[in-house]
Coordinates of C-alpha atoms in Angstrom, one line a residue:
M489 CA -39.2 48.8 -15.0
R490 CA -36.0 46.7 -15.2
D491 CA -34.5 44.6 -12.5
A492 CA -30.7 44.8 -12.4
S493 CA -30.3 41.1 -13.1
S494 CA -32.6 41.0 -16.2
G495 CA -32.1 41.9 -19.8
G496 CA -33.4 45.0 -21.6
K497 CA -36.9 45.7 -22.9
G498 CA -36.1 46.6 -26.5
L499 CA -35.9 50.4 -25.9
G500 CA -32.7 50.6 -27.9
L501 CA -34.4 50.8 -31.3
A502 CA -36.7 53.6 -30.2
I503 CA -33.8 55.6 -28.7
T504 CA -31.7 55.0 -31.9
K505 CA -34.5 56.4 -34.0
Q506 CA -34.8 59.5 -31.8
L507 CA -31.0 60.1 -32.0
I508 CA -30.9 59.8 -35.8
E509 CA -33.9 62.1 -36.3
L510 CA -32.4 64.7 -34.0
H511 CA -29.5 64.8 -36.4
G512 CA -31.9 65.3 -39.4
G513 CA -31.6 61.7 -40.6
S514 CA -33.9 58.7 -41.0
I515 CA -33.9 55.0 -40.3
D516 CA -35.7 52.3 -42.3
V517 CA -36.1 48.6 -41.7
S518 CA -36.9 45.6 -43.8
S519 CA -37.4 42.1 -42.3
E520 CA -37.7 38.6 -43.6
E521 CA -39.1 36.0 -41.3
G522 CA -36.6 33.4 -40.3
K523 CA -33.6 35.4 -41.7
G524 CA -33.5 38.7 -39.8
S525 CA -33.8 42.4 -40.3
T526 CA -31.8 45.0 -42.2
F527 CA -31.6 48.6 -40.9
T528 CA -30.7 51.4 -43.2
I529 CA -29.6 54.7 -41.7
S530 CA -29.4 58.0 -43.7
L531 CA -27.7 61.1 -42.3
P532 CA -27.2 64.4 -44.0
L533 CA -23.6 65.8 -44.4
Y534 CA -23.4 69.5 -43.6
Q535 CA -20.5 71.7 -44.7
G536 CA -21.9 75.0 -43.4
D537 CA -21.2 77.1 -40.3
T538 CA -19.9 75.0 -37.4
R539 CA -20.0 77.6 -34.7
A540 CA -22.9 76.1 -32.8
A541 CA -21.0 73.0 -32.0
D542 CA -17.9 74.9 -31.0
E543 CA -19.9 77.3 -28.8
L544 CA -22.0 74.8 -27.0
A545 CA -19.7 74.1 -24.1
P546 CA -18.9 77.8 -23.4
A547 CA -22.6 78.6 -23.5
E548 CA -23.2 76.0 -20.8
A549 CA -20.3 77.3 -18.8
R550 CA -21.8 80.9 -19.0
L551 CA -25.2 79.6 -18.0
L552 CA -23.7 78.1 -14.8
H553 CA -21.2 80.8 -14.0
E554 CA -21.2 81.7 -10.3
P555 CA -20.0 85.2 -9.4
E556 CA -18.5 84.0 -6.1
G557 CA -15.8 82.2 -8.0
R558 CA -17.0 78.7 -7.2
G559 CA -15.7 77.1 -10.2
L560 CA -17.1 75.9 -13.4
Q561 CA -14.5 76.4 -16.0
A562 CA -11.5 74.7 -17.7
A563 CA -11.3 71.0 -16.9
G564 CA -11.5 67.6 -18.5
V565 CA -13.7 64.6 -17.7
S566 CA -12.2 62.0 -15.4
T567 CA -13.5 58.5 -15.0
A568 CA -13.0 56.5 -11.8
S569 CA -15.3 53.6 -11.0
G570 CA -15.7 50.5 -9.1
D571 CA -16.0 48.7 -12.4
T572 CA -14.7 49.9 -15.8
D573 CA -17.3 51.5 -18.0
T574 CA -15.7 50.7 -21.4
A575 CA -18.3 48.0 -22.3
A576 CA -20.1 48.8 -25.6
P577 CA -23.8 49.4 -25.0
G578 CA -26.1 46.9 -26.5
A579 CA -29.2 47.7 -28.6
D580 CA -31.4 46.6 -25.7
D581 CA -29.9 48.8 -23.0
A582 CA -32.8 50.2 -20.9
E583 CA -33.3 53.0 -18.5
L584 CA -31.5 55.4 -20.9
L585 CA -31.7 59.2 -20.6
E586 CA -33.7 61.1 -23.1
L587 CA -31.4 63.2 -25.2
S588 CA -32.8 66.6 -26.0
P589 CA -31.8 68.9 -28.8
P590 CA -29.0 71.3 -27.9
D591 CA -30.1 74.8 -27.0
T592 CA -29.1 77.5 -29.5
A593 CA -25.8 78.9 -28.3
P594 CA -25.8 82.7 -27.6
P595 CA -23.1 84.9 -28.9
A596 CA -19.7 84.2 -27.4
A597 CA -19.0 86.2 -24.3
A598 CA -15.9 88.2 -23.6
P599 CA -13.1 86.0 -22.0
R600 CA -13.2 85.8 -18.3
K601 CA -10.5 87.4 -16.3
T602 CA -10.7 84.9 -13.5
A603 CA -10.8 81.2 -14.3
V604 CA -13.2 79.1 -12.3
L605 CA -13.1 75.4 -11.5
P606 CA -15.6 72.8 -12.8
L607 CA -18.2 71.2 -10.6
K608 CA -17.2 67.8 -9.5
I609 CA -20.0 65.3 -10.3
L610 CA -20.1 61.7 -9.3
A611 CA -22.5 59.6 -11.4
V612 CA -23.5 56.2 -10.1
D613 CA -25.2 53.9 -12.6
D614 CA -24.7 50.3 -13.8
E615 CA -25.4 51.2 -17.5
P616 CA -22.2 52.6 -19.2
V617 CA -24.2 54.1 -22.0
N618 CA -25.8 56.5 -19.5
F619 CA -22.4 57.9 -18.6
E620 CA -21.8 58.7 -22.3
I621 CA -25.2 60.5 -22.5
L622 CA -24.3 62.4 -19.3
R623 CA -21.1 63.5 -21.0
E624 CA -23.2 64.9 -23.8
F625 CA -25.3 66.7 -21.3
L626 CA -22.6 68.0 -19.1
S627 CA -19.7 69.7 -20.9
P628 CA -16.2 69.3 -19.7
D629 CA -15.8 73.1 -19.5
A630 CA -18.4 73.2 -16.7
Y631 CA -18.2 69.7 -15.1
E632 CA -15.6 67.1 -14.0
L633 CA -17.5 63.8 -14.3
T634 CA -16.4 60.8 -12.3
T635 CA -18.3 57.5 -12.6
A636 CA -19.0 54.4 -10.5
R637 CA -20.8 51.3 -11.6
D638 CA -22.0 50.2 -8.1
G639 CA -22.6 51.3 -4.6
P640 CA -19.3 50.2 -2.9
A641 CA -17.3 51.8 -5.7
A642 CA -19.2 55.1 -5.2
L643 CA -18.7 55.1 -1.5
A644 CA -15.0 54.4 -1.9
L645 CA -14.7 57.4 -4.2
I646 CA -16.7 59.7 -1.8
A647 CA -14.4 58.6 1.0
G648 CA -11.3 59.7 -0.9
K649 CA -12.5 62.8 -2.9
R650 CA -14.7 65.8 -2.4
F651 CA -17.7 66.0 -4.8
D652 CA -20.2 68.8 -5.3
V653 CA -23.1 66.6 -6.4
V654 CA -23.9 62.9 -6.7
L655 CA -26.2 61.6 -9.5
L656 CA -27.5 58.3 -8.2
D657 CA -29.5 55.6 -9.9
L658 CA -31.8 53.4 -7.7
V659 CA -31.2 50.1 -9.5
L660 CA -27.7 49.0 -8.8
P661 CA -26.0 45.6 -8.3
D662 CA -25.0 44.6 -4.7
M663 CA -26.5 47.8 -3.1
S664 CA -29.7 49.7 -4.0
G665 CA -29.5 53.4 -4.6
F666 CA -31.5 53.9 -1.3
D667 CA -28.8 52.1 0.7
V668 CA -26.0 54.1 -1.0
C669 CA -27.8 57.3 -0.2
K670 CA -28.2 56.2 3.4
K671 CA -24.5 55.5 3.7
I672 CA -23.6 58.9 2.2
R673 CA -25.8 60.6 4.8
E674 CA -23.8 58.9 7.5
Q675 CA -20.8 60.9 6.4
Y676 CA -22.3 64.0 4.8
A677 CA -25.4 66.1 5.6
P678 CA -27.7 67.0 2.7
H679 CA -26.3 70.6 2.6
E680 CA -22.7 69.2 2.5
L681 CA -23.2 66.8 -0.4
P682 CA -26.4 67.0 -2.4
V683 CA -27.6 63.6 -3.8
L684 CA -29.9 63.7 -6.8
I685 CA -31.7 60.4 -7.5
V686 CA -31.8 59.8 -11.3
T687 CA -34.0 56.8 -12.2
A688 CA -36.7 55.4 -14.4
R689 CA -38.7 54.4 -11.4
D690 CA -41.2 57.2 -11.4
T691 CA -43.5 56.3 -8.4
A692 CA -44.6 58.3 -5.4
E693 CA -43.5 55.5 -3.2
D694 CA -39.9 55.6 -4.5
F695 CA -39.8 59.4 -4.3
I696 CA -40.9 59.4 -0.6
K697 CA -38.5 56.6 0.3
A698 CA -35.6 58.4 -1.4
V699 CA -36.3 61.6 0.5
R700 CA -36.5 59.6 3.8
F701 CA -33.1 58.1 3.0
G702 CA -31.6 61.6 2.6
A703 CA -31.9 62.4 -1.1
N704 CA -32.1 66.1 -2.0
D705 CA -34.0 65.7 -5.3
Y706 CA -35.6 63.0 -7.5
I707 CA -35.3 63.2 -11.3
A708 CA -37.4 60.7 -13.2
K709 CA -36.1 59.5 -16.6
P710 CA -36.5 60.7 -19.3
F711 CA -35.6 64.3 -18.8
T712 CA -34.1 67.1 -20.8
R713 CA -30.6 68.5 -20.6
A714 CA -31.9 71.9 -19.4
E715 CA -33.8 70.2 -16.5
L716 CA -30.7 68.3 -15.4
V717 CA -28.4 71.4 -15.6
L718 CA -31.0 73.5 -13.7
R719 CA -31.4 70.9 -10.9
I720 CA -27.7 70.5 -10.4
R721 CA -27.2 74.3 -10.4
T722 CA -30.0 74.8 -7.9
H723 CA -28.7 72.2 -5.4
V724 CA -25.2 73.4 -5.6
E725 CA -26.3 77.0 -4.9
L726 CA -28.5 75.8 -2.0
S727 CA -25.6 73.8 -0.6
K728 CA -23.3 76.8 -0.9
M729 CA -25.9 79.1 0.8
N730 CA -26.4 76.6 3.7
N731 CA -22.7 76.2 4.2
A732 CA -22.3 80.0 4.2
Y733 CA -25.0 80.4 6.8
R734 CA -23.3 77.8 9.0
R735 CA -20.2 79.9 9.0
F736 CA -22.2 82.6 10.9
I737 CA -24.4 80.3 13.0
P738 CA -22.6 77.0 13.8
E739 CA -24.3 73.8 13.0
R740 CA -23.9 72.6 16.7
F741 CA -25.6 75.8 17.8
L742 CA -28.6 74.9 15.6
E743 CA -28.6 71.3 16.9
L744 CA -28.7 72.5 20.5
L745 CA -31.7 74.8 19.7
G746 CA -33.4 71.8 18.1
K747 CA -33.4 73.5 14.7
E748 CA -32.8 71.7 11.4
S749 CA -32.0 74.8 9.4
V750 CA -31.0 78.4 10.0
I751 CA -34.3 79.5 8.4
D752 CA -36.1 78.0 11.4
V753 CA -34.4 80.3 13.8
V754 CA -36.3 83.3 15.2
P755 CA -35.4 85.9 17.8
G756 CA -36.0 84.6 21.3
D757 CA -35.2 80.9 20.6
Q758 CA -33.3 79.7 23.7
I759 CA -32.4 76.7 25.9
Q760 CA -30.8 76.3 29.3
R761 CA -27.9 73.9 29.6
V762 CA -24.7 73.3 31.5
M763 CA -21.7 73.8 29.2
S764 CA -18.0 74.5 29.4
I765 CA -16.6 77.8 28.2
L766 CA -13.2 78.4 26.7
F767 CA -11.7 81.9 26.4
C768 CA -8.4 82.2 24.5
D769 CA -6.6 85.5 24.1
I770 CA -3.4 86.6 22.5
R771 CA -1.3 88.4 25.1
A772 CA -0.2 91.9 24.6
F773 CA -1.9 92.0 21.2
A774 CA -2.0 95.8 21.0
A775 CA 1.8 96.0 21.3
F776 CA 2.2 93.0 19.1
S777 CA 0.2 94.6 16.3
E778 CA 1.0 98.3 16.6
D779 CA 3.6 98.2 13.8
M780 CA 1.4 96.3 11.4
E781 CA -0.8 97.7 8.7
P782 CA -4.5 97.0 9.0
R783 CA -4.3 94.4 6.2
E784 CA -1.4 92.7 8.0
V785 CA -3.4 92.5 11.2
F786 CA -6.2 90.8 9.4
A787 CA -3.9 88.5 7.5
F788 CA -2.2 87.5 10.8
L789 CA -5.4 86.9 12.7
N790 CA -6.9 84.8 9.9
S791 CA -3.7 82.7 9.7
Y792 CA -3.8 82.2 13.5
Y793 CA -7.5 81.3 13.6
E794 CA -7.0 78.9 10.7
K795 CA -4.7 76.9 12.9
I796 CA -6.6 76.9 16.2
S797 CA -10.3 77.0 15.2
P798 CA -10.4 73.5 13.7
I799 CA -9.1 72.1 17.0
I800 CA -12.1 73.4 18.8
R801 CA -14.4 71.5 16.4
E802 CA -12.3 68.4 16.6
Y803 CA -12.9 68.2 20.3
G804 CA -16.7 68.7 20.1
G805 CA -16.8 72.4 20.7
F806 CA -18.1 75.2 18.6
I807 CA -17.0 78.8 18.3
D808 CA -19.5 81.3 19.8
K809 CA -17.7 84.4 18.6
Y810 CA -14.4 86.0 17.6
I811 CA -13.7 89.1 19.6
G812 CA -10.7 90.6 17.8
D813 CA -7.7 88.6 19.0
E814 CA -9.9 86.7 21.5
I815 CA -12.0 83.6 20.8
M816 CA -14.9 82.2 22.9
A817 CA -15.9 78.6 22.4
L818 CA -18.5 76.3 24.0
F819 CA -18.3 72.6 24.8
P820 CA -21.7 71.1 25.3
D821 CA -20.6 67.6 26.3
D822 CA -17.7 66.5 28.5
P823 CA -15.8 69.3 30.3
E824 CA -12.6 67.4 29.8
D825 CA -13.0 67.9 26.0
A826 CA -12.4 71.6 26.6
L827 CA -9.2 70.9 28.5
K828 CA -7.9 68.6 25.9
C829 CA -8.7 71.2 23.3
A830 CA -6.8 73.9 25.3
L831 CA -3.7 71.7 25.5
R832 CA -3.8 71.0 21.8
M833 CA -4.2 74.7 21.0
K834 CA -1.2 75.6 23.2
K835 CA 0.9 72.9 21.4
T836 CA -0.2 74.1 18.0
V837 CA 0.7 77.7 18.8
D838 CA 4.2 76.5 20.0
T839 CA 4.7 74.8 16.7
Y840 CA 3.5 77.9 14.9
N841 CA 6.0 79.9 16.8
T842 CA 8.8 77.7 15.6
F843 CA 8.0 78.7 12.1
R844 CA 7.6 82.4 13.0
S845 CA 11.0 82.4 14.7
K846 CA 12.6 81.0 11.6
V847 CA 11.3 83.8 9.4
G848 CA 12.0 86.5 11.9
Y849 CA 8.5 87.1 13.2
T850 CA 7.6 87.8 16.9
P851 CA 6.3 84.6 18.7
V852 CA 2.7 84.5 19.7
S853 CA 1.8 84.0 23.4
I854 CA -1.7 82.9 24.4
G855 CA -3.7 82.6 27.6
I856 CA -6.7 80.2 28.1
G857 CA -9.4 80.2 30.8
L858 CA -11.8 77.3 31.3
H859 CA -15.0 77.1 33.4
T860 CA -18.2 75.1 33.5
G861 CA -21.6 76.3 34.5
P862 CA -25.3 76.7 33.6
M863 CA -26.1 79.2 30.8
M864 CA -28.8 80.3 28.4
L865 CA -28.0 79.7 24.8
G866 CA -30.2 81.5 22.3
T867 CA -30.8 84.2 19.8
I868 CA -31.2 87.9 20.3
G869 CA -32.1 90.7 17.9
D870 CA -35.1 91.6 15.7
E871 CA -36.6 90.3 12.5
K872 CA -34.0 92.1 10.4
R873 CA -30.9 91.0 12.3
I874 CA -30.3 88.3 14.8
E875 CA -27.3 86.6 16.3
G876 CA -26.6 83.6 18.5
T877 CA -25.3 84.3 22.0
V878 CA -24.8 83.0 25.5
I879 CA -26.0 84.7 28.6
S880 CA -24.5 83.5 31.9
D881 CA -22.3 84.4 34.8
A882 CA -20.2 81.3 33.9
V883 CA -19.1 83.1 30.7
N884 CA -17.9 86.1 32.7
T885 CA -16.0 83.8 35.1
A886 CA -14.3 82.0 32.2
S887 CA -13.2 85.3 30.8
R888 CA -11.8 86.3 34.2
L889 CA -9.9 83.1 34.4
E890 CA -8.3 83.8 31.1
G891 CA -7.2 87.2 32.6
L892 CA -5.6 85.4 35.5
T893 CA -3.1 83.7 33.1
K894 CA -1.4 87.1 33.0
L895 CA -1.3 87.4 36.7
Y896 CA -0.1 83.9 37.5
G897 CA 2.0 83.5 34.4
G898 CA 0.3 80.3 33.3
S899 CA -0.9 79.5 29.8
I900 CA -4.0 77.5 30.9
I901 CA -6.0 78.1 34.1
I902 CA -9.1 76.2 35.0
S903 CA -11.7 76.4 37.7
A904 CA -12.7 73.6 40.1
S905 CA -15.8 73.1 38.0
I906 CA -13.5 71.7 35.3
F907 CA -10.9 70.1 37.6
F908 CA -13.3 67.9 39.6
T909 CA -14.9 66.4 36.4
L910 CA -11.6 65.1 35.1
K911 CA -11.7 61.3 35.0
D912 CA -8.1 61.0 36.1
P913 CA -6.4 64.2 37.1
S914 CA -3.0 62.4 37.3
L915 CA -2.9 62.3 33.5
Y916 CA -2.2 66.0 33.6
R917 CA 0.4 68.2 35.1
Y918 CA -1.3 70.7 37.4
R919 CA -1.0 72.7 40.6
F920 CA -3.4 74.5 42.8
L921 CA -3.0 78.3 42.5
G922 CA -5.3 79.5 45.3
L923 CA -8.7 81.0 45.8
V924 CA -10.1 84.0 43.9
Q925 CA -13.3 86.0 43.9
V926 CA -14.6 87.8 40.9
K927 CA -15.4 91.4 41.7
G928 CA -19.1 91.9 42.3
K929 CA -19.7 88.1 42.9
R930 CA -20.0 86.2 46.1
E931 CA -18.7 82.9 44.7
T932 CA -15.1 81.9 45.6
L933 CA -13.3 79.9 43.0
S934 CA -10.5 77.4 43.4
V935 CA -8.2 77.8 40.4
Y936 CA -5.6 75.4 38.9
E937 CA -2.8 75.8 36.5
I938 CA -2.4 73.1 33.8
F939 CA 1.2 73.2 32.6
D940 CA 1.6 70.1 30.4
E941 CA 2.7 72.3 27.5
S942 CA 4.7 74.8 29.5
P943 CA 8.4 75.3 28.8
E944 CA 9.0 75.3 32.6
G945 CA 6.7 72.2 33.0
D946 CA 9.5 69.9 34.3
L947 CA 10.6 72.4 37.0
K948 CA 7.0 73.2 38.0
Q949 CA 6.3 69.5 38.4
E950 CA 9.5 69.0 40.5
Q951 CA 8.5 71.9 42.8
K952 CA 4.7 71.1 42.9
D953 CA 4.8 69.7 46.5
E954 CA 6.9 72.6 47.7
F955 CA 4.6 75.1 46.0
E956 CA 1.6 73.5 47.8
R957 CA 3.4 73.6 51.2
G958 CA 4.0 77.3 50.6
L959 CA 0.3 77.9 49.9
Q960 CA -0.6 76.0 53.1
A961 CA 1.7 78.2 55.1
Y962 CA 0.3 81.3 53.4
F963 CA -3.4 80.5 54.1
K964 CA -2.4 79.7 57.7
K965 CA -1.0 83.3 57.9
D966 CA 2.5 81.9 58.5
F967 CA 3.9 84.4 56.1
K968 CA 7.5 84.0 57.2
E969 CA 7.5 80.3 56.3
A970 CA 5.6 81.0 53.1
S971 CA 8.1 83.7 52.1
R972 CA 11.0 81.2 52.7
I973 CA 9.4 78.5 50.6
F974 CA 8.5 80.6 47.6
K975 CA 11.9 82.3 47.7
S976 CA 13.6 78.8 47.4
I977 CA 11.2 78.0 44.4
L978 CA 12.3 81.3 42.7
E979 CA 15.9 80.5 43.2
A980 CA 15.4 77.3 41.1
N981 CA 13.0 78.9 38.6
V982 CA 13.1 82.7 38.4
T983 CA 10.4 82.8 35.7
D984 CA 7.7 81.3 38.0
K985 CA 5.3 84.2 38.3
A986 CA 2.9 82.5 40.6
A987 CA 5.7 81.8 43.1
R988 CA 6.8 85.4 42.8
L989 CA 3.3 86.7 43.4
Y990 CA 2.9 84.7 46.6
Y991 CA 6.4 85.6 47.8
N992 CA 5.7 89.3 47.3
R993 CA 2.4 89.0 49.2
A994 CA 3.9 87.1 52.0
E995 CA 6.7 89.7 52.4
E996 CA 4.0 92.4 52.5
Y997 CA 1.7 90.6 55.0
K998 CA 4.6 89.8 57.4
Y999 CA 4.5 93.4 58.6
K1000 CA 0.7 93.9 58.5
V1001 CA -2.0 93.1 61.0
L1002 CA -4.7 91.3 59.1
P1003 CA -8.3 91.0 60.1
D1004 CA -9.5 87.8 61.9
D1005 CA -11.7 86.8 58.9
W1006 CA -8.8 87.1 56.4
D1007 CA -9.0 83.9 54.3
G1008 CA -6.5 84.5 51.6
V1009 CA -9.1 85.0 48.9
E1010 CA -8.0 87.5 46.3
T1011 CA -10.5 89.7 44.4
V1012 CA -10.2 89.5 40.6
F1013 CA -10.6 92.9 38.9
Y1014 CA -10.1 91.7 35.3
T1015 CA -12.9 92.6 32.9

């Protein structure tokens, strides 16, 4: 076994002999003490059918073809490394790969109708000759090979480019392969970027250490071309499957259940935890979409979700489910994360509407409700079909709050459970909207409108104190004064639906005899 700082161990001659014999040739040597050695190489010259060489790359591409369209075809080999790999390999270069005879190429297949992209491979090795051998193993039709001579160069490449697989040697200058693998795992999980250790160090101790540092596989030199191709293909397929599963069961969901993989999930897995719930709905979606063809509806929804779904993940949440034009998301950590997410979603939709208006499309209007409470997070179903879900009154409450955005005319409405966890409420533009009670529930909720991203935000902020005085008069049953205040607010801002709601109620209650226990709490009937 070679240390990175030492010379080779004389393997070059043995490897040269093997390469020559694979081509049907021979090598002879004559030596004279004190003078040196003379090597004579004989190679046959063929003039026959050359189809095998021409068909080798397409055969490999066919072997690795992936029906889903994940790319393997048509690309060249690129080289980017922390150190140039143009140095000529010496006769004593060690830790070389064993070159195996090329497999017999099958008959050429019919041309593909859909071109696929090559797998992006990063090879990390301090021996340039190993890169050349990898190029012999991995045809440019199926792979795009990038190389790095040391750990820092490899990590820099990974930070700037997405790879499908990393082939990593253990013996490197500056950083060991173990340390490089550990650094990669700080950025990518094993299912996101498979790391295959490729080394001459064939010991159980090194294998165990590599796995502990996050390696997906361990390939000991020498190995055959078929083995390398199969290992790469297997881990790419596993990575794709894992990533596909996580599109249906979010990774954060698995983490909360204490599961490392979706295969560990069984019906009935559950935990109890306090979390924040976000409901976001497109207003008047039925009317909005009635003139669309079904394919146009799907195209619109996917375009819309592509813009707002990443924001949820950015703020530490995960999507529990899509319900047509409605999205439900959970935030396991700070409730303020949910509010920041809601504001960003509203701003993103406003930007989206600028584009839609320019091309003549109808603007999109959304309502968002936020609430925090205890819930059961788990799985339901049977052994053939399961899904993750949340069971809690808090979920129903958050949904009702989203419905209140239609009643009060606000884009974002939160409950006191969110408001009183804010570190500094003065950082936001808000106003108290009143007290509500969800039908069938005893709990009374204080609800607040957040209007940072509202077009009428400046007016609402100017009238905030006046609005609160109107509410005080309303809850004291001084409906004449409440009516006067809300009327003055509407004269300045006719679009304020909350002010109009309370003005209409005050006008109605002025002429009614209310019971002594009337407390101003309104029952919410939204489902």
